[in-house]
Amino acid sequence: MAAQAGPASTCAELLARHPGAWASAVTHPFLQECKAGTIGENQFDAWLVQDYFFARAFTRFHAHALAKAPYESFDLLLAGLGAMKDELLWFQDLIKQRGLHLDCPAHPVTQRYLTFMEGASKQPYAAHAVAFWAIERAYNGAWGSHMEGMAQPYRTYAERWGSAGFGEYCRGLERQADAALQAASEQERRQAEALFLEVCDLEREFWQMAYTATTFE
Ligand code: HMH
């Protein structure tokens, strides 16, 4: 694709323009070590608890998106919200099974992600919808591309975001983000591109945070 002046006008164009930023969001030694089965329990547990904090805030971000979305997107977004109920219960069960406590604070990286989502929730819909797609698509890419041959129990966990069904959901999010970008002003598209790049950074930092966790209780 030829480089164009002005901000990207589709999600595919965002991915094509920023391959390095995207790659760093979806590939990390954390994922490779889950695949090999060599990830430390502390590292995995740190990810699990911090991602539960993330998922709680993402549910609010999702609800804010629903509140702004065109009616044509309700079916997709309501199905997604229903799946969040299941996801939050999944986190709670796994945290209990692994004997983890939730009385720790959100890590500064998680906190930055939570603040980012609060801010993005107040942006025009096109930017919010692009951030939403990027967040879900990042996990689909990250877990999905490492899932083949992944050691258990991580393989089962990876299914949550790496499955064909989740991939289909991400394509739905992409379609509705593209529709919003079509209708957006240049200024809004610029905001969308900036949020996309922030998601890439935050995803990379989130993996790194879990990977470098040395103690967790
Ligand atoms: C950090 N990014 C992070 N956690 C998640 N659960 C997702 C994306 C997908 O919802």
Coordinates of C-alpha atoms and ligand atoms in Angstrom, one line a residue:
M1 CA 0.0 0.0 0.0
A2 CA 1.4 3.4 -0.9
A3 CA 2.0 5.7 2.0
Q4 CA -0.7 8.3 2.0
A5 CA -0.8 11.8 3.4
G6 CA -3.2 12.2 6.4
P7 CA -4.3 9.8 9.0
A8 CA -5.3 6.2 8.3
S9 CA -8.9 5.6 7.3
T10 CA -9.2 1.9 8.0
C11 CA -8.0 -0.6 10.6
A12 CA -6.1 -2.5 7.9
E13 CA -4.3 0.7 7.0
L14 CA -3.3 1.2 10.7
L15 CA -1.8 -2.3 10.8
A16 CA 0.0 -1.8 7.4
R17 CA 1.5 1.6 8.5
H18 CA 2.8 0.4 11.9
P19 CA 4.0 -3.1 11.5
G20 CA 6.8 -2.7 14.1
A21 CA 4.5 -1.2 16.8
W22 CA 2.0 -4.0 16.1
A23 CA 4.6 -6.8 16.2
S24 CA 5.8 -5.6 19.6
A25 CA 2.2 -5.7 20.9
V26 CA 1.6 -9.3 19.9
T27 CA 5.0 -11.1 20.3
H28 CA 6.9 -11.3 23.5
P29 CA 9.0 -13.9 25.4
F30 CA 6.1 -14.1 27.9
L31 CA 4.0 -15.8 25.2
Q32 CA 6.9 -17.9 23.9
E33 CA 7.5 -19.2 27.4
C34 CA 3.8 -20.0 27.9
K35 CA 4.0 -22.0 24.6
A36 CA 7.1 -23.8 25.8
G37 CA 5.6 -24.3 29.3
T38 CA 8.6 -22.6 30.9
I39 CA 6.8 -19.5 32.1
G40 CA 7.3 -19.0 35.9
E41 CA 4.2 -19.4 38.1
N42 CA 4.9 -15.9 39.5
Q43 CA 5.0 -14.4 36.0
F44 CA 1.8 -16.1 35.0
D45 CA 0.0 -15.2 38.2
A46 CA 1.1 -11.6 37.9
W47 CA -0.4 -11.5 34.4
L48 CA -3.6 -13.2 35.6
V49 CA -4.3 -10.8 38.4
Q50 CA -3.3 -7.7 36.5
D51 CA -5.3 -8.8 33.5
Y52 CA -8.4 -9.3 35.8
F53 CA -8.0 -5.6 36.9
F54 CA -7.7 -4.7 33.2
A55 CA -10.8 -6.8 32.3
R56 CA -12.9 -5.0 34.9
A57 CA -12.0 -1.6 33.5
F58 CA -12.4 -2.8 29.9
T59 CA -16.0 -3.8 30.8
R60 CA -16.7 -0.1 31.6
F61 CA -14.8 1.0 28.4
H62 CA -17.0 -1.4 26.5
A63 CA -20.2 0.0 28.1
H64 CA -19.1 3.5 27.2
A65 CA -18.7 2.4 23.6
L66 CA -22.2 0.9 23.6
A67 CA -23.6 4.1 24.9
K68 CA -22.1 6.0 21.9
A69 CA -22.4 3.4 19.2
P70 CA -24.8 3.5 16.2
Y71 CA -27.7 1.1 16.6
E72 CA -26.4 -1.2 13.9
S73 CA -23.5 -2.1 16.2
F74 CA -25.7 -3.0 19.2
D75 CA -25.9 -6.7 18.2
L76 CA -22.2 -7.1 18.1
L77 CA -21.4 -5.0 21.2
L78 CA -24.2 -6.6 23.3
A79 CA -22.8 -10.1 22.4
G80 CA -19.4 -8.9 23.5
L81 CA -20.7 -7.5 26.8
G82 CA -22.3 -10.9 27.5
A83 CA -19.0 -12.6 26.8
M84 CA -17.3 -10.2 29.3
K85 CA -19.6 -11.5 32.0
D86 CA -18.2 -15.0 31.3
E87 CA -14.7 -13.7 31.1
L88 CA -14.9 -12.0 34.5
L89 CA -16.2 -15.2 36.1
W90 CA -13.3 -17.1 34.4
F91 CA -10.8 -14.8 35.9
Q92 CA -12.4 -15.0 39.3
D93 CA -12.4 -18.9 39.2
L94 CA -8.8 -19.2 38.0
I95 CA -7.6 -16.7 40.6
K96 CA -9.3 -18.7 43.3
Q97 CA -8.0 -22.0 42.0
R98 CA -4.5 -20.7 42.0
G99 CA -4.9 -19.3 45.6
L100 CA -4.2 -15.7 44.6
H101 CA -5.2 -12.6 46.4
L102 CA -6.6 -9.5 45.0
D103 CA -5.6 -7.1 47.8
C104 CA -2.6 -5.9 45.8
P105 CA -2.8 -2.6 43.9
A106 CA -2.9 -2.4 40.2
H107 CA 0.7 -2.3 38.8
P108 CA 1.7 1.2 37.5
V109 CA 1.6 -0.2 33.9
T110 CA -2.0 -1.6 34.5
Q111 CA -2.9 1.8 36.0
R112 CA -1.7 3.5 32.9
Y113 CA -3.9 1.2 30.8
L114 CA -6.9 1.9 33.0
T115 CA -6.3 5.7 32.7
F116 CA -5.9 5.3 28.9
M117 CA -9.3 3.5 28.7
E118 CA -11.0 6.2 30.8
G119 CA -9.6 8.9 28.4
A120 CA -10.5 6.9 25.3
S121 CA -14.0 6.5 26.5
K122 CA -14.5 10.3 26.3
Q123 CA -13.2 10.5 22.7
P124 CA -15.4 10.7 19.6
Y125 CA -16.8 7.3 18.6
A126 CA -14.4 6.6 15.7
A127 CA -11.3 6.9 18.0
H128 CA -13.0 4.9 20.8
A129 CA -14.1 2.1 18.3
V130 CA -10.6 1.9 16.9
A131 CA -9.0 1.6 20.3
F132 CA -11.6 -1.1 21.2
W133 CA -10.8 -3.1 18.1
A134 CA -7.0 -2.7 18.6
I135 CA -7.3 -4.0 22.2
E136 CA -9.2 -7.1 21.3
R137 CA -7.3 -7.7 18.1
A138 CA -4.0 -7.5 20.0
Y139 CA -5.0 -10.4 22.3
N140 CA -6.4 -12.3 19.4
G141 CA -3.1 -12.0 17.5
A142 CA -0.9 -12.5 20.6
W143 CA -2.6 -15.7 22.0
G144 CA -3.7 -16.9 18.6
S145 CA -0.3 -16.9 16.9
H146 CA 1.3 -18.8 19.8
M147 CA -1.5 -21.2 20.5
E148 CA -0.5 -24.0 18.1
G149 CA 1.4 -26.6 20.2
M150 CA 1.2 -24.4 23.4
A151 CA 1.8 -26.3 26.6
Q152 CA -1.1 -27.0 29.0
P153 CA -2.7 -25.4 30.9
Y154 CA -1.8 -22.4 28.9
R155 CA -3.2 -23.8 25.6
T156 CA -6.7 -23.9 27.2
Y157 CA -6.4 -20.3 28.5
A158 CA -5.1 -19.1 25.1
E159 CA -8.3 -20.4 23.4
R160 CA -10.2 -17.6 25.1
W161 CA -8.6 -15.0 22.7
G162 CA -7.1 -17.2 20.1
S163 CA -10.2 -19.1 19.0
A164 CA -11.8 -18.8 15.6
G165 CA -14.9 -17.4 17.3
F166 CA -12.9 -14.6 19.0
G167 CA -11.3 -13.9 15.6
E168 CA -14.7 -13.5 14.0
Y169 CA -15.7 -11.1 16.8
C170 CA -12.6 -9.0 16.1
R171 CA -13.5 -8.9 12.4
G172 CA -16.9 -7.5 13.5
L173 CA -15.2 -4.9 15.6
E174 CA -13.0 -4.0 12.7
R175 CA -16.0 -3.6 10.4
Q176 CA -17.8 -1.3 12.8
A177 CA -14.6 0.7 13.5
D178 CA -14.0 1.1 9.8
A179 CA -17.6 2.4 9.3
A180 CA -17.0 4.9 12.1
L181 CA -13.7 6.0 10.5
Q182 CA -15.4 6.4 7.1
A183 CA -17.8 8.9 8.7
A184 CA -15.1 10.6 10.9
S185 CA -13.3 14.0 10.3
E186 CA -9.6 14.1 9.7
Q187 CA -9.1 15.3 13.2
E188 CA -11.0 12.2 14.6
R189 CA -8.9 9.9 12.4
R190 CA -5.8 11.5 13.7
Q191 CA -7.1 10.8 17.3
A192 CA -7.8 7.2 16.3
E193 CA -4.3 6.7 14.9
A194 CA -2.8 8.1 18.1
L195 CA -4.9 5.8 20.3
F196 CA -3.9 2.8 18.1
L197 CA -0.3 3.5 18.7
E198 CA -0.9 3.9 22.5
V199 CA -2.6 0.5 22.6
C200 CA 0.5 -1.0 20.9
D201 CA 2.8 0.5 23.5
L202 CA 0.6 -0.4 26.4
E203 CA 0.3 -4.0 25.2
R204 CA 4.0 -4.4 24.9
E205 CA 4.5 -2.9 28.4
F206 CA 1.8 -5.2 29.8
W207 CA 3.6 -8.3 28.7
Q208 CA 6.9 -6.9 29.9
M209 CA 5.4 -6.1 33.3
A210 CA 4.2 -9.7 33.8
Y211 CA 7.4 -11.2 32.4
T212 CA 9.6 -9.2 34.8
A213 CA 7.4 -10.0 37.9
T214 CA 9.7 -11.7 40.4
T215 CA 7.4 -12.1 43.4
F216 CA 3.7 -12.4 43.6
E217 CA 1.3 -13.2 46.4
Ligands
HMH1 C1 -3.8 -6.2 28.4 N1 -5.2 -6.4 26.4 C2 -5.0 -6.8 27.7 N2 -5.8 -7.7 28.3 C3 -6.8 -8.2 27.7 N3 -7.7 -9.0 28.3 C4 -7.1 -7.8 26.3 C5 -6.2 -6.9 25.8 C6 -8.3 -8.3 25.6 O1 -9.5 -8.1 26.2

